[in-house]
């Protein structure tokens, strides 16, 4: 744990204090490494960002270095020899929750390419912002980009079951049991009632399309039919809740999966495919 803390605080160095504002990242890294190698723990601590200092007191930092001298030296040696020149970046969050990345190049801050990519998928947040923008413009062809492959082909429903086992489109597992209010279908869930062979369940809810893969395949037309038809009120209500939550919401990432809570118990589930983020459910 202490070794990890040392490394984490070392990574916080680019945001160093004002006394080092004129130094470049490489200068700060070398100064931090040299201070650790020479046992000047207080000097190394002064190079940490304000946020890092709030997370670990000077005494705790001293104790971490004292109790793990070999680890501290190993980290110092690694920091002193970076594999590549540091890239200084900044992230600005817009009022709608969209994040813009800026890169410091040639003595100036410049906008990253993501600033012109209106429908990006590099991060879960960018994917959600792009999805919402496409929804507002009724660009169902673009919304298809955010649908996971298996759901686009009608191979699984949003809950992960096979098409024959799926419930009504837009239902969560608990909703099928009658314990929760049904939610509108996520991008890959729309074709349930749009297929030619959609059956009616005993309680009147639309069943699952049981035609071949071709009939179950999701298309922009099927998506439009569902979201501007029977599911219109539900999808609009959920989209508004997501938009309201996005500016301050935290998106948790775990490997190729991510999630964001919104509203009263809602969750947007993301998955990463082919290096880009898509929306699995909401």
JSON list of C-alpha atoms in Angstrom, two decimals, residues 42-234:
[
{"chain": "A", "resi": 42, "resn": "UNK", "atom": "CA", "xyz": [10.48, 17.08, 2.85]},
{"chain": "A", "resi": 43, "resn": "UNK", "atom": "CA", "xyz": [11.82, 18.52, -0.41]},
{"chain": "A", "resi": 44, "resn": "UNK", "atom": "CA", "xyz": [10.16, 15.69, -2.35]},
{"chain": "A", "resi": 45, "resn": "UNK", "atom": "CA", "xyz": [6.89, 16.31, -0.53]},
{"chain": "A", "resi": 46, "resn": "UNK", "atom": "CA", "xyz": [6.92, 19.99, -1.50]},
{"chain": "A", "resi": 47, "resn": "UNK", "atom": "CA", "xyz": [6.82, 18.92, -5.15]},
{"chain": "A", "resi": 48, "resn": "UNK", "atom": "CA", "xyz": [3.47, 17.16, -4.73]},
{"chain": "A", "resi": 49, "resn": "UNK", "atom": "CA", "xyz": [0.23, 18.77, -5.87]},
{"chain": "A", "resi": 50, "resn": "UNK", "atom": "CA", "xyz": [-2.16, 20.33, -3.37]},
{"chain": "A", "resi": 51, "resn": "UNK", "atom": "CA", "xyz": [-4.59, 17.47, -3.93]},
{"chain": "A", "resi": 52, "resn": "UNK", "atom": "CA", "xyz": [-1.87, 14.91, -3.20]},
{"chain": "A", "resi": 53, "resn": "UNK", "atom": "CA", "xyz": [-0.95, 16.73, 0.00]},
{"chain": "A", "resi": 54, "resn": "UNK", "atom": "CA", "xyz": [-4.57, 16.73, 1.13]},
{"chain": "A", "resi": 55, "resn": "UNK", "atom": "CA", "xyz": [-4.64, 12.97, 0.62]},
{"chain": "A", "resi": 56, "resn": "UNK", "atom": "CA", "xyz": [-1.39, 12.29, 2.49]},
{"chain": "A", "resi": 57, "resn": "UNK", "atom": "CA", "xyz": [0.13, 14.38, 5.25]},
{"chain": "A", "resi": 58, "resn": "UNK", "atom": "CA", "xyz": [3.83, 15.15, 5.42]},
{"chain": "A", "resi": 59, "resn": "UNK", "atom": "CA", "xyz": [4.24, 12.78, 8.37]},
{"chain": "A", "resi": 60, "resn": "UNK", "atom": "CA", "xyz": [2.50, 9.96, 6.50]},
{"chain": "A", "resi": 61, "resn": "UNK", "atom": "CA", "xyz": [4.73, 10.61, 3.47]},
{"chain": "A", "resi": 62, "resn": "UNK", "atom": "CA", "xyz": [7.84, 10.53, 5.65]},
{"chain": "A", "resi": 63, "resn": "UNK", "atom": "CA", "xyz": [6.70, 7.25, 7.18]},
{"chain": "A", "resi": 64, "resn": "UNK", "atom": "CA", "xyz": [6.00, 5.72, 3.75]},
{"chain": "A", "resi": 65, "resn": "UNK", "atom": "CA", "xyz": [9.51, 6.56, 2.54]},
{"chain": "A", "resi": 66, "resn": "UNK", "atom": "CA", "xyz": [11.14, 5.48, 5.81]},
{"chain": "A", "resi": 67, "resn": "UNK", "atom": "CA", "xyz": [9.35, 2.13, 5.93]},
{"chain": "A", "resi": 68, "resn": "UNK", "atom": "CA", "xyz": [9.96, 1.34, 2.25]},
{"chain": "A", "resi": 69, "resn": "UNK", "atom": "CA", "xyz": [13.42, 2.73, 1.36]},
{"chain": "A", "resi": 70, "resn": "UNK", "atom": "CA", "xyz": [14.11, 0.21, -1.42]},
{"chain": "A", "resi": 71, "resn": "UNK", "atom": "CA", "xyz": [10.76, 0.88, -3.07]},
{"chain": "A", "resi": 72, "resn": "UNK", "atom": "CA", "xyz": [11.30, 4.64, -2.81]},
{"chain": "A", "resi": 73, "resn": "UNK", "atom": "CA", "xyz": [14.69, 4.37, -4.52]},
{"chain": "A", "resi": 74, "resn": "UNK", "atom": "CA", "xyz": [13.30, 2.10, -7.23]},
{"chain": "A", "resi": 75, "resn": "UNK", "atom": "CA", "xyz": [10.52, 4.58, -7.97]},
{"chain": "A", "resi": 76, "resn": "UNK", "atom": "CA", "xyz": [13.00, 7.46, -7.97]},
{"chain": "A", "resi": 77, "resn": "UNK", "atom": "CA", "xyz": [15.24, 5.70, -10.48]},
{"chain": "A", "resi": 78, "resn": "UNK", "atom": "CA", "xyz": [12.28, 4.93, -12.75]},
{"chain": "A", "resi": 79, "resn": "UNK", "atom": "CA", "xyz": [11.00, 8.52, -12.60]},
{"chain": "A", "resi": 80, "resn": "UNK", "atom": "CA", "xyz": [14.45, 9.86, -13.44]},
{"chain": "A", "resi": 81, "resn": "UNK", "atom": "CA", "xyz": [14.42, 7.93, -16.73]},
{"chain": "A", "resi": 82, "resn": "UNK", "atom": "CA", "xyz": [11.00, 8.47, -18.37]},
{"chain": "A", "resi": 83, "resn": "UNK", "atom": "CA", "xyz": [10.37, 6.36, -21.47]},
{"chain": "A", "resi": 84, "resn": "UNK", "atom": "CA", "xyz": [9.06, 9.36, -23.41]},
{"chain": "A", "resi": 85, "resn": "UNK", "atom": "CA", "xyz": [8.75, 13.11, -23.12]},
{"chain": "A", "resi": 86, "resn": "UNK", "atom": "CA", "xyz": [5.85, 14.10, -20.84]},
{"chain": "A", "resi": 87, "resn": "UNK", "atom": "CA", "xyz": [2.68, 15.38, -22.50]},
{"chain": "A", "resi": 88, "resn": "UNK", "atom": "CA", "xyz": [0.90, 18.09, -20.52]},
{"chain": "A", "resi": 89, "resn": "UNK", "atom": "CA", "xyz": [-2.88, 18.00, -20.85]},
{"chain": "A", "resi": 90, "resn": "UNK", "atom": "CA", "xyz": [-5.89, 19.62, -19.24]},
{"chain": "A", "resi": 91, "resn": "UNK", "atom": "CA", "xyz": [-9.51, 18.55, -19.15]},
{"chain": "A", "resi": 92, "resn": "UNK", "atom": "CA", "xyz": [-12.35, 21.08, -19.12]},
{"chain": "A", "resi": 93, "resn": "UNK", "atom": "CA", "xyz": [-15.91, 19.97, -18.30]},
{"chain": "A", "resi": 94, "resn": "UNK", "atom": "CA", "xyz": [-18.62, 21.84, -20.19]},
{"chain": "A", "resi": 95, "resn": "UNK", "atom": "CA", "xyz": [-22.03, 22.73, -18.66]},
{"chain": "A", "resi": 96, "resn": "UNK", "atom": "CA", "xyz": [-23.66, 19.79, -20.48]},
{"chain": "A", "resi": 97, "resn": "UNK", "atom": "CA", "xyz": [-21.15, 17.34, -19.02]},
{"chain": "A", "resi": 98, "resn": "UNK", "atom": "CA", "xyz": [-19.02, 17.07, -22.15]},
{"chain": "A", "resi": 99, "resn": "UNK", "atom": "CA", "xyz": [-15.28, 17.00, -21.54]},
{"chain": "A", "resi": 100, "resn": "UNK", "atom": "CA", "xyz": [-12.78, 18.80, -23.76]},
{"chain": "A", "resi": 101, "resn": "UNK", "atom": "CA", "xyz": [-9.12, 17.83, -23.77]},
{"chain": "A", "resi": 102, "resn": "UNK", "atom": "CA", "xyz": [-6.43, 20.47, -24.24]},
{"chain": "A", "resi": 103, "resn": "UNK", "atom": "CA", "xyz": [-2.77, 19.72, -24.99]},
{"chain": "A", "resi": 104, "resn": "UNK", "atom": "CA", "xyz": [0.14, 22.04, -24.19]},
{"chain": "A", "resi": 105, "resn": "UNK", "atom": "CA", "xyz": [2.23, 22.30, -27.36]},
{"chain": "A", "resi": 106, "resn": "UNK", "atom": "CA", "xyz": [4.84, 24.83, -28.37]},
{"chain": "A", "resi": 107, "resn": "UNK", "atom": "CA", "xyz": [4.18, 27.00, -25.35]},
{"chain": "A", "resi": 108, "resn": "UNK", "atom": "CA", "xyz": [0.44, 27.20, -26.02]},
{"chain": "A", "resi": 109, "resn": "UNK", "atom": "CA", "xyz": [-2.69, 25.27, -25.04]},
{"chain": "A", "resi": 110, "resn": "UNK", "atom": "CA", "xyz": [-4.40, 23.68, -28.04]},
{"chain": "A", "resi": 111, "resn": "UNK", "atom": "CA", "xyz": [-7.66, 21.77, -28.41]},
{"chain": "A", "resi": 112, "resn": "UNK", "atom": "CA", "xyz": [-7.43, 18.03, -28.91]},
{"chain": "A", "resi": 113, "resn": "UNK", "atom": "CA", "xyz": [-9.02, 16.38, -31.95]},
{"chain": "A", "resi": 114, "resn": "UNK", "atom": "CA", "xyz": [-11.96, 15.31, -29.76]},
{"chain": "A", "resi": 115, "resn": "UNK", "atom": "CA", "xyz": [-13.15, 18.93, -29.80]},
{"chain": "A", "resi": 116, "resn": "UNK", "atom": "CA", "xyz": [-14.28, 18.51, -33.41]},
{"chain": "A", "resi": 117, "resn": "UNK", "atom": "CA", "xyz": [-15.56, 14.94, -33.07]},
{"chain": "A", "resi": 118, "resn": "UNK", "atom": "CA", "xyz": [-19.24, 15.49, -32.30]},
{"chain": "A", "resi": 119, "resn": "UNK", "atom": "CA", "xyz": [-19.94, 11.78, -32.04]},
{"chain": "A", "resi": 120, "resn": "UNK", "atom": "CA", "xyz": [-16.78, 10.45, -30.43]},
{"chain": "A", "resi": 121, "resn": "UNK", "atom": "CA", "xyz": [-16.44, 7.18, -28.57]},
{"chain": "A", "resi": 122, "resn": "UNK", "atom": "CA", "xyz": [-12.98, 7.44, -27.06]},
{"chain": "A", "resi": 123, "resn": "UNK", "atom": "CA", "xyz": [-14.37, 7.50, -23.50]},
{"chain": "A", "resi": 124, "resn": "UNK", "atom": "CA", "xyz": [-17.70, 6.46, -21.93]},
{"chain": "A", "resi": 125, "resn": "UNK", "atom": "CA", "xyz": [-18.59, 10.09, -21.26]},
{"chain": "A", "resi": 126, "resn": "UNK", "atom": "CA", "xyz": [-17.79, 11.10, -24.83]},
{"chain": "A", "resi": 127, "resn": "UNK", "atom": "CA", "xyz": [-19.90, 8.22, -26.11]},
{"chain": "A", "resi": 128, "resn": "UNK", "atom": "CA", "xyz": [-22.85, 9.26, -23.96]},
{"chain": "A", "resi": 129, "resn": "UNK", "atom": "CA", "xyz": [-22.60, 12.89, -25.03]},
{"chain": "A", "resi": 130, "resn": "UNK", "atom": "CA", "xyz": [-22.46, 11.82, -28.67]},
{"chain": "A", "resi": 131, "resn": "UNK", "atom": "CA", "xyz": [-25.42, 9.51, -28.22]},
{"chain": "A", "resi": 132, "resn": "UNK", "atom": "CA", "xyz": [-27.49, 12.28, -26.63]},
{"chain": "A", "resi": 133, "resn": "UNK", "atom": "CA", "xyz": [-26.55, 14.68, -29.43]},
{"chain": "A", "resi": 134, "resn": "UNK", "atom": "CA", "xyz": [-27.57, 12.12, -32.06]},
{"chain": "A", "resi": 135, "resn": "UNK", "atom": "CA", "xyz": [-30.85, 11.47, -30.21]},
{"chain": "A", "resi": 136, "resn": "UNK", "atom": "CA", "xyz": [-31.72, 15.15, -30.09]},
{"chain": "A", "resi": 137, "resn": "UNK", "atom": "CA", "xyz": [-31.14, 15.38, -33.84]},
{"chain": "A", "resi": 138, "resn": "UNK", "atom": "CA", "xyz": [-33.01, 12.12, -34.52]},
{"chain": "A", "resi": 139, "resn": "UNK", "atom": "CA", "xyz": [-29.89, 10.75, -36.21]},
{"chain": "A", "resi": 140, "resn": "UNK", "atom": "CA", "xyz": [-30.73, 7.08, -35.81]},
{"chain": "A", "resi": 141, "resn": "UNK", "atom": "CA", "xyz": [-28.02, 6.15, -38.29]},
{"chain": "A", "resi": 142, "resn": "UNK", "atom": "CA", "xyz": [-25.46, 7.62, -35.90]},
{"chain": "A", "resi": 143, "resn": "UNK", "atom": "CA", "xyz": [-27.13, 6.12, -32.83]},
{"chain": "A", "resi": 144, "resn": "UNK", "atom": "CA", "xyz": [-26.40, 2.73, -34.40]},
{"chain": "A", "resi": 145, "resn": "UNK", "atom": "CA", "xyz": [-22.69, 3.37, -33.79]},
{"chain": "A", "resi": 146, "resn": "UNK", "atom": "CA", "xyz": [-23.33, 3.17, -30.06]},
{"chain": "A", "resi": 147, "resn": "UNK", "atom": "CA", "xyz": [-25.10, -0.21, -30.20]},
{"chain": "A", "resi": 148, "resn": "UNK", "atom": "CA", "xyz": [-22.97, -3.25, -29.22]},
{"chain": "A", "resi": 149, "resn": "UNK", "atom": "CA", "xyz": [-22.43, -5.71, -32.04]},
{"chain": "A", "resi": 150, "resn": "UNK", "atom": "CA", "xyz": [-24.39, -8.60, -30.52]},
{"chain": "A", "resi": 151, "resn": "UNK", "atom": "CA", "xyz": [-27.44, -6.44, -29.85]},
{"chain": "A", "resi": 152, "resn": "UNK", "atom": "CA", "xyz": [-27.22, -4.85, -33.29]},
{"chain": "A", "resi": 153, "resn": "UNK", "atom": "CA", "xyz": [-27.43, -8.33, -34.80]},
{"chain": "A", "resi": 154, "resn": "UNK", "atom": "CA", "xyz": [-30.26, -9.36, -32.46]},
{"chain": "A", "resi": 155, "resn": "UNK", "atom": "CA", "xyz": [-28.16, -12.06, -30.80]},
{"chain": "A", "resi": 156, "resn": "UNK", "atom": "CA", "xyz": [-28.82, -10.94, -27.21]},
{"chain": "A", "resi": 157, "resn": "UNK", "atom": "CA", "xyz": [-31.18, -8.67, -25.36]},
{"chain": "A", "resi": 158, "resn": "UNK", "atom": "CA", "xyz": [-29.89, -5.89, -23.04]},
{"chain": "A", "resi": 159, "resn": "UNK", "atom": "CA", "xyz": [-30.16, -8.21, -20.02]},
{"chain": "A", "resi": 160, "resn": "UNK", "atom": "CA", "xyz": [-27.83, -10.69, -21.68]},
{"chain": "A", "resi": 161, "resn": "UNK", "atom": "CA", "xyz": [-30.30, -13.45, -22.60]},
{"chain": "A", "resi": 162, "resn": "UNK", "atom": "CA", "xyz": [-30.85, -15.11, -25.96]},
{"chain": "A", "resi": 163, "resn": "UNK", "atom": "CA", "xyz": [-33.56, -13.60, -28.18]},
{"chain": "A", "resi": 164, "resn": "UNK", "atom": "CA", "xyz": [-35.98, -16.40, -27.40]},
{"chain": "A", "resi": 165, "resn": "UNK", "atom": "CA", "xyz": [-35.63, -15.70, -23.70]},
{"chain": "A", "resi": 166, "resn": "UNK", "atom": "CA", "xyz": [-35.85, -11.96, -23.79]},
{"chain": "A", "resi": 167, "resn": "UNK", "atom": "CA", "xyz": [-38.77, -10.12, -22.26]},
{"chain": "A", "resi": 168, "resn": "UNK", "atom": "CA", "xyz": [-40.63, -7.18, -23.65]},
{"chain": "A", "resi": 169, "resn": "UNK", "atom": "CA", "xyz": [-38.39, -4.46, -25.07]},
{"chain": "A", "resi": 170, "resn": "UNK", "atom": "CA", "xyz": [-37.31, -1.95, -22.49]},
{"chain": "A", "resi": 171, "resn": "UNK", "atom": "CA", "xyz": [-37.96, -4.17, -19.50]},
{"chain": "A", "resi": 172, "resn": "UNK", "atom": "CA", "xyz": [-35.43, -4.72, -16.78]},
{"chain": "A", "resi": 173, "resn": "UNK", "atom": "CA", "xyz": [-35.24, -8.09, -15.04]},
{"chain": "A", "resi": 174, "resn": "UNK", "atom": "CA", "xyz": [-37.10, -6.76, -12.03]},
{"chain": "A", "resi": 175, "resn": "UNK", "atom": "CA", "xyz": [-39.73, -5.13, -14.22]},
{"chain": "A", "resi": 176, "resn": "UNK", "atom": "CA", "xyz": [-40.56, -8.48, -15.77]},
{"chain": "A", "resi": 177, "resn": "UNK", "atom": "CA", "xyz": [-41.24, -9.72, -12.29]},
{"chain": "A", "resi": 178, "resn": "UNK", "atom": "CA", "xyz": [-43.58, -6.83, -11.62]},
{"chain": "A", "resi": 179, "resn": "UNK", "atom": "CA", "xyz": [-41.36, -5.18, -9.00]},
{"chain": "A", "resi": 180, "resn": "UNK", "atom": "CA", "xyz": [-40.20, -2.16, -10.96]},
{"chain": "A", "resi": 181, "resn": "UNK", "atom": "CA", "xyz": [-41.40, 0.24, -13.56]},
{"chain": "A", "resi": 182, "resn": "UNK", "atom": "CA", "xyz": [-40.43, -0.73, -17.10]},
{"chain": "A", "resi": 183, "resn": "UNK", "atom": "CA", "xyz": [-37.70, 1.34, -18.67]},
{"chain": "A", "resi": 184, "resn": "UNK", "atom": "CA", "xyz": [-37.45, 2.22, -22.35]},
{"chain": "A", "resi": 185, "resn": "UNK", "atom": "CA", "xyz": [-35.29, -0.01, -24.46]},
{"chain": "A", "resi": 186, "resn": "UNK", "atom": "CA", "xyz": [-31.62, 0.73, -24.75]},
{"chain": "A", "resi": 187, "resn": "UNK", "atom": "CA", "xyz": [-30.18, 1.05, -28.28]},
{"chain": "A", "resi": 188, "resn": "UNK", "atom": "CA", "xyz": [-30.03, -2.70, -28.84]},
{"chain": "A", "resi": 189, "resn": "UNK", "atom": "CA", "xyz": [-33.40, -3.47, -27.34]},
{"chain": "A", "resi": 190, "resn": "UNK", "atom": "CA", "xyz": [-35.76, -1.84, -29.78]},
{"chain": "A", "resi": 191, "resn": "UNK", "atom": "CA", "xyz": [-36.44, -4.64, -32.26]},
{"chain": "A", "resi": 192, "resn": "UNK", "atom": "CA", "xyz": [-38.33, -6.79, -29.79]},
{"chain": "A", "resi": 193, "resn": "UNK", "atom": "CA", "xyz": [-41.75, -5.49, -30.82]},
{"chain": "A", "resi": 194, "resn": "UNK", "atom": "CA", "xyz": [-40.68, -4.33, -34.25]},
{"chain": "A", "resi": 195, "resn": "UNK", "atom": "CA", "xyz": [-40.01, -7.80, -35.68]},
{"chain": "A", "resi": 196, "resn": "UNK", "atom": "CA", "xyz": [-42.61, -9.32, -37.95]},
{"chain": "A", "resi": 197, "resn": "UNK", "atom": "CA", "xyz": [-43.11, -12.32, -35.68]},
{"chain": "A", "resi": 198, "resn": "UNK", "atom": "CA", "xyz": [-43.36, -10.46, -32.36]},
{"chain": "A", "resi": 199, "resn": "UNK", "atom": "CA", "xyz": [-45.79, -12.40, -30.18]},
{"chain": "A", "resi": 200, "resn": "UNK", "atom": "CA", "xyz": [-48.13, -11.20, -27.47]},
{"chain": "A", "resi": 201, "resn": "UNK", "atom": "CA", "xyz": [-47.58, -12.47, -23.96]},
{"chain": "A", "resi": 202, "resn": "UNK", "atom": "CA", "xyz": [-50.60, -13.50, -21.86]},
{"chain": "A", "resi": 203, "resn": "UNK", "atom": "CA", "xyz": [-50.68, -10.17, -20.02]},
{"chain": "A", "resi": 204, "resn": "UNK", "atom": "CA", "xyz": [-50.76, -8.21, -23.25]},
{"chain": "A", "resi": 205, "resn": "UNK", "atom": "CA", "xyz": [-47.09, -7.20, -23.31]},
{"chain": "A", "resi": 206, "resn": "UNK", "atom": "CA", "xyz": [-45.31, -7.61, -26.65]},
{"chain": "A", "resi": 207, "resn": "UNK", "atom": "CA", "xyz": [-43.22, -10.75, -26.81]},
{"chain": "A", "resi": 208, "resn": "UNK", "atom": "CA", "xyz": [-39.86, -11.33, -28.39]},
{"chain": "A", "resi": 209, "resn": "UNK", "atom": "CA", "xyz": [-39.38, -11.54, -32.13]},
{"chain": "A", "resi": 210, "resn": "UNK", "atom": "CA", "xyz": [-38.65, -15.16, -32.98]},
{"chain": "A", "resi": 211, "resn": "UNK", "atom": "CA", "xyz": [-37.91, -14.78, -36.63]},
{"chain": "A", "resi": 212, "resn": "UNK", "atom": "CA", "xyz": [-34.45, -15.47, -38.02]},
{"chain": "A", "resi": 213, "resn": "UNK", "atom": "CA", "xyz": [-31.42, -13.33, -37.38]},
{"chain": "A", "resi": 214, "resn": "UNK", "atom": "CA", "xyz": [-32.25, -11.18, -40.39]},
{"chain": "A", "resi": 215, "resn": "UNK", "atom": "CA", "xyz": [-35.66, -10.23, -38.93]},
{"chain": "A", "resi": 216, "resn": "UNK", "atom": "CA", "xyz": [-34.18, -9.58, -35.49]},
{"chain": "A", "resi": 217, "resn": "UNK", "atom": "CA", "xyz": [-31.38, -7.38, -36.81]},
{"chain": "A", "resi": 218, "resn": "UNK", "atom": "CA", "xyz": [-31.62, -3.83, -35.54]},
{"chain": "A", "resi": 219, "resn": "UNK", "atom": "CA", "xyz": [-31.88, -1.06, -38.14]},
{"chain": "A", "resi": 220, "resn": "UNK", "atom": "CA", "xyz": [-32.22, 2.72, -37.88]},
{"chain": "A", "resi": 221, "resn": "UNK", "atom": "CA", "xyz": [-35.78, 2.36, -39.15]},
{"chain": "A", "resi": 222, "resn": "UNK", "atom": "CA", "xyz": [-36.75, -0.09, -36.38]},
{"chain": "A", "resi": 223, "resn": "UNK", "atom": "CA", "xyz": [-35.12, 2.14, -33.80]},
{"chain": "A", "resi": 224, "resn": "UNK", "atom": "CA", "xyz": [-37.04, 5.17, -35.06]},
{"chain": "A", "resi": 225, "resn": "UNK", "atom": "CA", "xyz": [-40.29, 3.22, -35.12]},
{"chain": "A", "resi": 226, "resn": "UNK", "atom": "CA", "xyz": [-39.88, 2.18, -31.47]},
{"chain": "A", "resi": 227, "resn": "UNK", "atom": "CA", "xyz": [-38.54, 5.45, -30.06]},
{"chain": "A", "resi": 228, "resn": "UNK", "atom": "CA", "xyz": [-40.94, 7.74, -31.90]},
{"chain": "A", "resi": 229, "resn": "UNK", "atom": "CA", "xyz": [-43.84, 5.36, -31.40]},
{"chain": "A", "resi": 230, "resn": "UNK", "atom": "CA", "xyz": [-44.83, 3.31, -28.31]},
{"chain": "A", "resi": 231, "resn": "UNK", "atom": "CA", "xyz": [-41.69, 4.15, -26.33]},
{"chain": "A", "resi": 232, "resn": "UNK", "atom": "CA", "xyz": [-41.57, 7.88, -27.09]},
{"chain": "A", "resi": 233, "resn": "UNK", "atom": "CA", "xyz": [-42.67, 9.18, -23.69]},
{"chain": "A", "resi": 234, "resn": "UNK", "atom": "CA", "xyz": [-40.49, 6.74, -21.78]}
]
